[in-house]
PDB file of C-alpha atoms in Angstrom:
ATOM      1  CA  UNK A   1      96.905  84.443  40.019  1.00 93.00           C
ATOM      2  CA  UNK A   2      96.193  81.256  41.908  1.00 96.00           C
ATOM      3  CA  UNK A   3      92.616  80.621  43.006  1.00 97.00           C
ATOM      4  CA  UNK A   4      91.238  77.822  45.144  1.00 98.00           C
ATOM      5  CA  UNK A   5      87.718  76.406  45.122  1.00 98.00           C
ATOM      6  CA  UNK A   6      86.346  73.913  47.624  1.00 98.00           C
ATOM      7  CA  UNK A   7      83.603  71.479  46.690  1.00 97.00           C
ATOM      8  CA  UNK A   8      81.775  68.580  48.288  1.00 95.00           C
ATOM      9  CA  UNK A   9      78.592  67.570  50.110  1.00 95.00           C
ATOM     10  CA  UNK A  10      77.188  70.152  52.500  1.00 95.00           C
ATOM     11  CA  UNK A  11      75.533  67.531  54.679  1.00 97.00           C
ATOM     12  CA  UNK A  12      77.136  64.406  56.119  1.00 98.00           C
ATOM     13  CA  UNK A  13      75.530  61.862  58.418  1.00 97.00           C
ATOM     14  CA  UNK A  14      77.048  61.125  61.845  1.00 97.00           C
ATOM     15  CA  UNK A  15      79.624  58.319  61.738  1.00 97.00           C
ATOM     16  CA  UNK A  16      80.029  58.918  58.004  1.00 97.00           C
ATOM     17  CA  UNK A  17      82.990  60.283  56.056  1.00 98.00           C
ATOM     18  CA  UNK A  18      83.346  63.908  55.056  1.00 98.00           C
ATOM     19  CA  UNK A  19      84.947  64.288  51.619  1.00 98.00           C
ATOM     20  CA  UNK A  20      86.011  67.614  50.122  1.00 98.00           C
ATOM     21  CA  UNK A  21      88.073  68.614  47.118  1.00 98.00           C
ATOM     22  CA  UNK A  22      90.022  71.802  46.479  1.00 98.00           C
ATOM     23  CA  UNK A  23      90.552  72.712  42.834  1.00 98.00           C
ATOM     24  CA  UNK A  24      93.626  74.824  42.072  1.00 97.00           C
ATOM     25  CA  UNK A  25      93.419  77.224  39.121  1.00 96.00           C
ATOM     26  CA  UNK A  26      95.857  79.791  37.781  1.00 96.00           C
ATOM     27  CA  UNK A  27      98.855  77.792  38.934  1.00 94.00           C
ATOM     28  CA  UNK A  28     100.243  74.303  39.389  1.00 93.00           C
ATOM     29  CA  UNK A  29      99.740  72.117  42.413  1.00 94.00           C
ATOM     30  CA  UNK A  30     103.254  70.837  41.690  1.00 90.00           C
ATOM     31  CA  UNK A  31     104.795  74.194  42.580  1.00 90.00           C
ATOM     32  CA  UNK A  32     107.028  74.517  45.648  1.00 87.00           C
ATOM     33  CA  UNK A  33     104.081  75.029  47.986  1.00 91.00           C
ATOM     34  CA  UNK A  34     102.280  72.964  50.518  1.00 96.00           C
ATOM     35  CA  UNK A  35      98.475  72.840  50.405  1.00 97.00           C
ATOM     36  CA  UNK A  36      96.370  72.957  53.551  1.00 98.00           C
ATOM     37  CA  UNK A  37      92.941  72.397  55.005  1.00 98.00           C
ATOM     38  CA  UNK A  38      91.668  74.650  57.798  1.00 98.00           C
ATOM     39  CA  UNK A  39      88.258  74.573  59.429  1.00 98.00           C
ATOM     40  CA  UNK A  40      86.167  76.959  61.500  1.00 98.00           C
ATOM     41  CA  UNK A  41      83.257  75.712  63.644  1.00 97.00           C
ATOM     42  CA  UNK A  42      80.319  78.120  63.930  1.00 97.00           C
ATOM     43  CA  UNK A  43      81.270  81.117  66.048  1.00 95.00           C
ATOM     44  CA  UNK A  44      84.741  79.749  66.770  1.00 96.00           C
ATOM     45  CA  UNK A  45      88.320  80.226  65.623  1.00 96.00           C
ATOM     46  CA  UNK A  46      90.475  78.633  62.958  1.00 97.00           C
ATOM     47  CA  UNK A  47      91.732  75.062  63.327  1.00 97.00           C
ATOM     48  CA  UNK A  48      94.567  73.713  61.182  1.00 97.00           C
ATOM     49  CA  UNK A  49      93.673  70.241  59.898  1.00 98.00           C
ATOM     50  CA  UNK A  50      96.682  69.263  57.833  1.00 97.00           C
ATOM     51  CA  UNK A  51      98.727  69.820  54.688  1.00 97.00           C
ATOM     52  CA  UNK A  52     100.138  67.993  51.685  1.00 97.00           C
ATOM     53  CA  UNK A  53     103.005  68.500  49.250  1.00 95.00           C
ATOM     54  CA  UNK A  54     102.705  67.436  45.613  1.00 94.00           C
ATOM     55  CA  UNK A  55     105.048  64.541  46.352  1.00 93.00           C
ATOM     56  CA  UNK A  56     102.394  63.157  48.684  1.00 93.00           C
ATOM     57  CA  UNK A  57     104.122  64.079  51.953  1.00 95.00           C
ATOM     58  CA  UNK A  58     101.646  65.072  54.626  1.00 96.00           C
ATOM     59  CA  UNK A  59     101.433  66.609  58.076  1.00 96.00           C
ATOM     60  CA  UNK A  60      98.302  66.278  60.206  1.00 97.00           C
ATOM     61  CA  UNK A  61      96.914  67.872  63.362  1.00 95.00           C
ATOM     62  CA  UNK A  62      97.519  65.253  66.096  1.00 94.00           C
ATOM     63  CA  UNK A  63      93.999  65.793  67.435  1.00 94.00           C
ATOM     64  CA  UNK A  64      92.519  64.658  64.088  1.00 96.00           C
ATOM     65  CA  UNK A  65      95.281  62.426  62.737  1.00 95.00           C
ATOM     66  CA  UNK A  66      93.492  59.121  63.310  1.00 96.00           C
ATOM     67  CA  UNK A  67      90.530  60.277  61.176  1.00 97.00           C
ATOM     68  CA  UNK A  68      92.112  62.468  58.490  1.00 98.00           C
ATOM     69  CA  UNK A  69      93.497  61.676  55.062  1.00 98.00           C
ATOM     70  CA  UNK A  70      94.707  64.375  52.672  1.00 98.00           C
ATOM     71  CA  UNK A  71      95.602  63.346  49.132  1.00 97.00           C
ATOM     72  CA  UNK A  72      96.703  65.046  45.919  1.00 97.00           C
ATOM     73  CA  UNK A  73      95.706  64.449  42.295  1.00 96.00           C
ATOM     74  CA  UNK A  74      98.298  66.149  40.113  1.00 95.00           C
ATOM     75  CA  UNK A  75      96.499  65.176  36.888  1.00 95.00           C
ATOM     76  CA  UNK A  76      93.453  67.182  38.004  1.00 96.00           C
ATOM     77  CA  UNK A  77      95.432  69.897  39.787  1.00 96.00           C
ATOM     78  CA  UNK A  78      93.508  69.365  43.001  1.00 97.00           C
ATOM     79  CA  UNK A  79      93.839  68.008  46.508  1.00 98.00           C
ATOM     80  CA  UNK A  80      91.301  66.394  48.790  1.00 98.00           C
ATOM     81  CA  UNK A  81      90.305  65.926  52.405  1.00 98.00           C
ATOM     82  CA  UNK A  82      88.648  62.899  53.951  1.00 98.00           C
ATOM     83  CA  UNK A  83      87.533  62.952  57.580  1.00 98.00           C
ATOM     84  CA  UNK A  84      86.041  59.742  58.901  1.00 97.00           C
ATOM     85  CA  UNK A  85      83.712  58.929  61.808  1.00 97.00           C
ATOM     86  CA  UNK A  86      82.321  62.443  61.865  1.00 98.00           C
ATOM     87  CA  UNK A  87      80.180  63.860  64.671  1.00 97.00           C
ATOM     88  CA  UNK A  88      78.344  67.117  65.182  1.00 97.00           C
ATOM     89  CA  UNK A  89      81.630  68.589  66.453  1.00 97.00           C
ATOM     90  CA  UNK A  90      82.968  68.372  62.895  1.00 98.00           C
ATOM     91  CA  UNK A  91      80.329  70.816  61.647  1.00 98.00           C
ATOM     92  CA  UNK A  92      82.285  73.776  60.320  1.00 98.00           C
ATOM     93  CA  UNK A  93      83.270  75.903  57.378  1.00 98.00           C
ATOM     94  CA  UNK A  94      86.157  74.122  55.682  1.00 98.00           C
ATOM     95  CA  UNK A  95      88.791  76.166  53.857  1.00 98.00           C
ATOM     96  CA  UNK A  96      91.608  75.080  51.604  1.00 98.00           C
ATOM     97  CA  UNK A  97      94.699  77.247  51.418  1.00 98.00           C
ATOM     98  CA  UNK A  98      98.106  77.514  49.797  1.00 97.00           C
ATOM     99  CA  UNK A  99     101.010  77.443  52.215  1.00 94.00           C
ATOM    100  CA  UNK A 100     104.369  79.074  51.882  1.00 94.00           C
ATOM    101  CA  UNK A 101     106.773  77.041  53.992  1.00 93.00           C
ATOM    102  CA  UNK A 102     110.538  77.353  54.090  1.00 92.00           C
ATOM    103  CA  UNK A 103     113.046  76.222  56.684  1.00 92.00           C
ATOM    104  CA  UNK A 104     116.311  78.109  56.990  1.00 91.00           C
ATOM    105  CA  UNK A 105     118.805  77.558  59.787  1.00 90.00           C
ATOM    106  CA  UNK A 106     116.081  75.801  61.771  1.00 87.00           C
ATOM    107  CA  UNK A 107     113.617  78.706  61.515  1.00 93.00           C
ATOM    108  CA  UNK A 108     110.296  78.195  59.762  1.00 94.00           C
ATOM    109  CA  UNK A 109     108.927  80.784  57.390  1.00 94.00           C
ATOM    110  CA  UNK A 110     105.260  79.778  57.258  1.00 96.00           C
ATOM    111  CA  UNK A 111     102.075  81.459  56.146  1.00 97.00           C
ATOM    112  CA  UNK A 112      98.938  80.874  54.050  1.00 97.00           C
ATOM    113  CA  UNK A 113      98.793  83.363  51.229  1.00 96.00           C
ATOM    114  CA  UNK A 114      95.853  82.126  49.157  1.00 97.00           C
ATOM    115  CA  UNK A 115      92.553  80.885  50.570  1.00 98.00           C
ATOM    116  CA  UNK A 116      89.432  79.385  49.067  1.00 98.00           C
ATOM    117  CA  UNK A 117      86.066  80.940  49.854  1.00 98.00           C
ATOM    118  CA  UNK A 118      85.191  78.045  52.153  1.00 98.00           C
ATOM    119  CA  UNK A 119      82.428  75.473  52.134  1.00 98.00           C
ATOM    120  CA  UNK A 120      80.001  74.738  54.958  1.00 98.00           C
ATOM    121  CA  UNK A 121      79.701  71.138  56.092  1.00 98.00           C
ATOM    122  CA  UNK A 122      76.981  70.154  58.528  1.00 98.00           C
ATOM    123  CA  UNK A 123      77.006  66.798  60.284  1.00 98.00           C
ATOM    124  CA  UNK A 124      73.440  65.764  60.993  1.00 96.00           C
ATOM    125  CA  UNK A 125      71.082  62.863  60.479  1.00 94.00           C
TER     126      UNK A 125
ATOM    127  CA  UNK B   1      92.335  75.684  73.642  1.00 80.00           C
ATOM    128  CA  UNK B   2      94.569  77.344  71.035  1.00 87.00           C
ATOM    129  CA  UNK B   3      98.344  76.953  71.063  1.00 91.00           C
ATOM    130  CA  UNK B   4      98.723  80.719  70.602  1.00 96.00           C
ATOM    131  CA  UNK B   5      96.959  83.119  72.981  1.00 97.00           C
ATOM    132  CA  UNK B   6      95.171  86.263  71.838  1.00 97.00           C
ATOM    133  CA  UNK B   7      92.784  88.591  73.677  1.00 97.00           C
ATOM    134  CA  UNK B   8      89.170  87.779  72.712  1.00 97.00           C
ATOM    135  CA  UNK B   9      88.359  91.376  71.860  1.00 97.00           C
ATOM    136  CA  UNK B  10      89.749  94.876  71.505  1.00 97.00           C
ATOM    137  CA  UNK B  11      88.066  98.150  70.663  1.00 96.00           C
ATOM    138  CA  UNK B  12      88.973 101.700  69.778  1.00 96.00           C
ATOM    139  CA  UNK B  13      87.484 104.766  68.156  1.00 96.00           C
ATOM    140  CA  UNK B  14      87.821 105.626  64.462  1.00 96.00           C
ATOM    141  CA  UNK B  15      91.156 107.235  63.690  1.00 97.00           C
ATOM    142  CA  UNK B  16      92.800 105.771  66.767  1.00 97.00           C
ATOM    143  CA  UNK B  17      95.430 103.036  67.054  1.00 97.00           C
ATOM    144  CA  UNK B  18      95.009  99.532  68.427  1.00 97.00           C
ATOM    145  CA  UNK B  19      97.362  96.638  69.101  1.00 98.00           C
ATOM    146  CA  UNK B  20      96.566  92.925  69.271  1.00 98.00           C
ATOM    147  CA  UNK B  21      98.915  90.587  71.082  1.00 98.00           C
ATOM    148  CA  UNK B  22      99.721  86.954  70.348  1.00 98.00           C
ATOM    149  CA  UNK B  23     101.606  84.861  72.877  1.00 97.00           C
ATOM    150  CA  UNK B  24     103.236  81.506  72.266  1.00 97.00           C
ATOM    151  CA  UNK B  25     106.308  79.514  73.212  1.00 96.00           C
ATOM    152  CA  UNK B  26     109.825  78.722  72.055  1.00 95.00           C
ATOM    153  CA  UNK B  27     108.566  75.922  69.813  1.00 95.00           C
ATOM    154  CA  UNK B  28     106.382  78.245  67.767  1.00 97.00           C
ATOM    155  CA  UNK B  29     106.649  82.061  67.913  1.00 97.00           C
ATOM    156  CA  UNK B  30     109.979  81.991  69.703  1.00 96.00           C
ATOM    157  CA  UNK B  31     111.799  80.311  66.827  1.00 94.00           C
ATOM    158  CA  UNK B  32     109.597  80.799  63.765  1.00 97.00           C
ATOM    159  CA  UNK B  33     108.066  83.624  61.784  1.00 97.00           C
ATOM    160  CA  UNK B  34     104.580  84.918  62.546  1.00 98.00           C
ATOM    161  CA  UNK B  35     101.735  85.758  60.194  1.00 98.00           C
ATOM    162  CA  UNK B  36      98.482  87.623  60.763  1.00 98.00           C
ATOM    163  CA  UNK B  37      95.116  87.149  59.066  1.00 98.00           C
ATOM    164  CA  UNK B  38      92.060  89.381  58.807  1.00 98.00           C
ATOM    165  CA  UNK B  39      88.649  87.749  58.581  1.00 98.00           C
ATOM    166  CA  UNK B  40      85.838  90.123  57.692  1.00 97.00           C
ATOM    167  CA  UNK B  41      82.329  88.906  58.626  1.00 95.00           C
ATOM    168  CA  UNK B  42      81.178  86.038  56.432  1.00 94.00           C
ATOM    169  CA  UNK B  43      84.392  85.820  54.425  1.00 97.00           C
ATOM    170  CA  UNK B  44      87.533  83.708  54.275  1.00 98.00           C
ATOM    171  CA  UNK B  45      90.669  84.754  56.165  1.00 98.00           C
ATOM    172  CA  UNK B  46      93.052  87.019  54.268  1.00 98.00           C
ATOM    173  CA  UNK B  47      96.806  87.268  54.769  1.00 98.00           C
ATOM    174  CA  UNK B  48      97.624  90.601  56.393  1.00 98.00           C
ATOM    175  CA  UNK B  49     101.203  90.248  57.649  1.00 98.00           C
ATOM    176  CA  UNK B  50     103.812  87.576  56.960  1.00 97.00           C
ATOM    177  CA  UNK B  51     107.342  86.910  58.208  1.00 96.00           C
ATOM    178  CA  UNK B  52     106.600  88.964  61.359  1.00 97.00           C
ATOM    179  CA  UNK B  53     106.346  92.364  59.705  1.00 97.00           C
ATOM    180  CA  UNK B  54     105.949  92.176  55.935  1.00 97.00           C
ATOM    181  CA  UNK B  55     102.778  93.243  54.149  1.00 98.00           C
ATOM    182  CA  UNK B  56     101.495  91.540  50.992  1.00 96.00           C
ATOM    183  CA  UNK B  57     100.836  93.757  48.014  1.00 95.00           C
ATOM    184  CA  UNK B  58      97.680  95.790  48.528  1.00 95.00           C
ATOM    185  CA  UNK B  59      97.761  95.844  52.330  1.00 97.00           C
ATOM    186  CA  UNK B  60      97.997  99.455  53.550  1.00 96.00           C
ATOM    187  CA  UNK B  61     100.837 100.526  55.804  1.00 95.00           C
ATOM    188  CA  UNK B  62      98.294 101.248  58.544  1.00 97.00           C
ATOM    189  CA  UNK B  63      98.833  97.580  59.387  1.00 98.00           C
ATOM    190  CA  UNK B  64     102.121  96.554  60.999  1.00 98.00           C
ATOM    191  CA  UNK B  65     103.568  93.560  62.760  1.00 97.00           C
ATOM    192  CA  UNK B  66     106.358  92.956  65.234  1.00 97.00           C
ATOM    193  CA  UNK B  67     107.792  90.119  67.273  1.00 97.00           C
ATOM    194  CA  UNK B  68     109.770  89.941  70.481  1.00 96.00           C
ATOM    195  CA  UNK B  69     110.739  86.649  72.078  1.00 96.00           C
ATOM    196  CA  UNK B  70     107.698  84.401  72.253  1.00 97.00           C
ATOM    197  CA  UNK B  71     105.147  87.149  71.565  1.00 97.00           C
ATOM    198  CA  UNK B  72     103.989  89.001  68.497  1.00 98.00           C
ATOM    199  CA  UNK B  73     101.904  92.122  68.020  1.00 98.00           C
ATOM    200  CA  UNK B  74      99.660  93.417  65.257  1.00 98.00           C
ATOM    201  CA  UNK B  75      99.218  97.178  65.120  1.00 98.00           C
ATOM    202  CA  UNK B  76      96.533  99.060  63.251  1.00 98.00           C
ATOM    203  CA  UNK B  77      96.601 102.857  63.001  1.00 97.00           C
ATOM    204  CA  UNK B  78      94.014 105.259  61.633  1.00 97.00           C
ATOM    205  CA  UNK B  79      91.204 102.847  62.462  1.00 97.00           C
ATOM    206  CA  UNK B  80      88.301 102.687  60.046  1.00 96.00           C
ATOM    207  CA  UNK B  81      84.891 101.055  60.462  1.00 95.00           C
ATOM    208  CA  UNK B  82      85.889  98.722  57.635  1.00 96.00           C
ATOM    209  CA  UNK B  83      88.627  97.303  59.867  1.00 97.00           C
ATOM    210  CA  UNK B  84      86.011  95.637  62.082  1.00 97.00           C
ATOM    211  CA  UNK B  85      86.905  91.973  61.761  1.00 97.00           C
ATOM    212  CA  UNK B  86      88.413  88.985  63.507  1.00 98.00           C
ATOM    213  CA  UNK B  87      92.211  88.883  63.506  1.00 98.00           C
ATOM    214  CA  UNK B  88      94.255  85.706  63.867  1.00 98.00           C
ATOM    215  CA  UNK B  89      97.954  85.133  64.396  1.00 98.00           C
ATOM    216  CA  UNK B  90      99.578  82.020  63.004  1.00 98.00           C
ATOM    217  CA  UNK B  91     102.901  80.253  62.767  1.00 98.00           C
ATOM    218  CA  UNK B  92     104.507  76.804  62.595  1.00 97.00           C
ATOM    219  CA  UNK B  93     105.068  74.762  65.721  1.00 96.00           C
ATOM    220  CA  UNK B  94     108.368  72.928  65.336  1.00 94.00           C
ATOM    221  CA  UNK B  95     107.712  70.495  68.196  1.00 93.00           C
ATOM    222  CA  UNK B  96     104.244  69.465  67.029  1.00 92.00           C
ATOM    223  CA  UNK B  97     105.085  69.762  63.294  1.00 92.00           C
ATOM    224  CA  UNK B  98     101.791  71.534  62.676  1.00 95.00           C
ATOM    225  CA  UNK B  99     100.471  74.927  61.734  1.00 96.00           C
ATOM    226  CA  UNK B 100      98.963  76.761  64.677  1.00 97.00           C
ATOM    227  CA  UNK B 101      96.631  79.727  65.089  1.00 97.00           C
ATOM    228  CA  UNK B 102      95.635  81.998  67.912  1.00 97.00           C
ATOM    229  CA  UNK B 103      92.050  81.910  69.116  1.00 97.00           C
ATOM    230  CA  UNK B 104      91.263  85.130  67.286  1.00 97.00           C
ATOM    231  CA  UNK B 105      90.591  88.707  68.384  1.00 98.00           C
ATOM    232  CA  UNK B 106      87.434  90.572  67.475  1.00 98.00           C
ATOM    233  CA  UNK B 107      88.139  94.226  66.693  1.00 97.00           C
ATOM    234  CA  UNK B 108      85.327  96.689  67.248  1.00 97.00           C
ATOM    235  CA  UNK B 109      85.683 100.226  65.934  1.00 96.00           C
ATOM    236  CA  UNK B 110      83.381 102.254  68.167  1.00 88.00           C
TER     237      UNK B 110
END
């Protein structure tokens, strides 16, 4: 079964760039799924950051769009998140997830069926 | 401010039933399918309900989902102390072209 594992620095300096990678095992990133990043600030709810398809198509949260880049590396079976100009407000647990997304007759079937364990990123000098 | 609205908390006694509501609009819940996630303390979210009312393999039938108009509801019967968790609704917003979540509901089993 598919498993996801996030990795990356746990500490990022303010104004720097947060970089995380999600390794996909037990399945192919080139399957008919989208792949997402979700974050959760301490004590708060889930925030959808964005998603990517293996073709490179992306969708981003408008509130983060100017700072976010999600990319895919099919040769390594992984996808990545870059978030620039970070501040303390970007401190959170970051999760990667596998999306199921299908559009039929204008209706979206959408859910995240596999999640990574999450990685904590703290923005501090 | 979340796109989908959930009550911050609900509580009930062991063995009882509880429902958690999720309210949205025509651009999200009203015209798309809803999912629910359970997040136990210190762990990643886990898919509980998808396509409004379907349960993934391994999820007991004590958990159920329904949708009417622009609102959805998660029901849990036969409450157990192990059900204490945060519960989130989610769906796609067709106008924003983004995934959206509710703010989360903390379930306490008294």
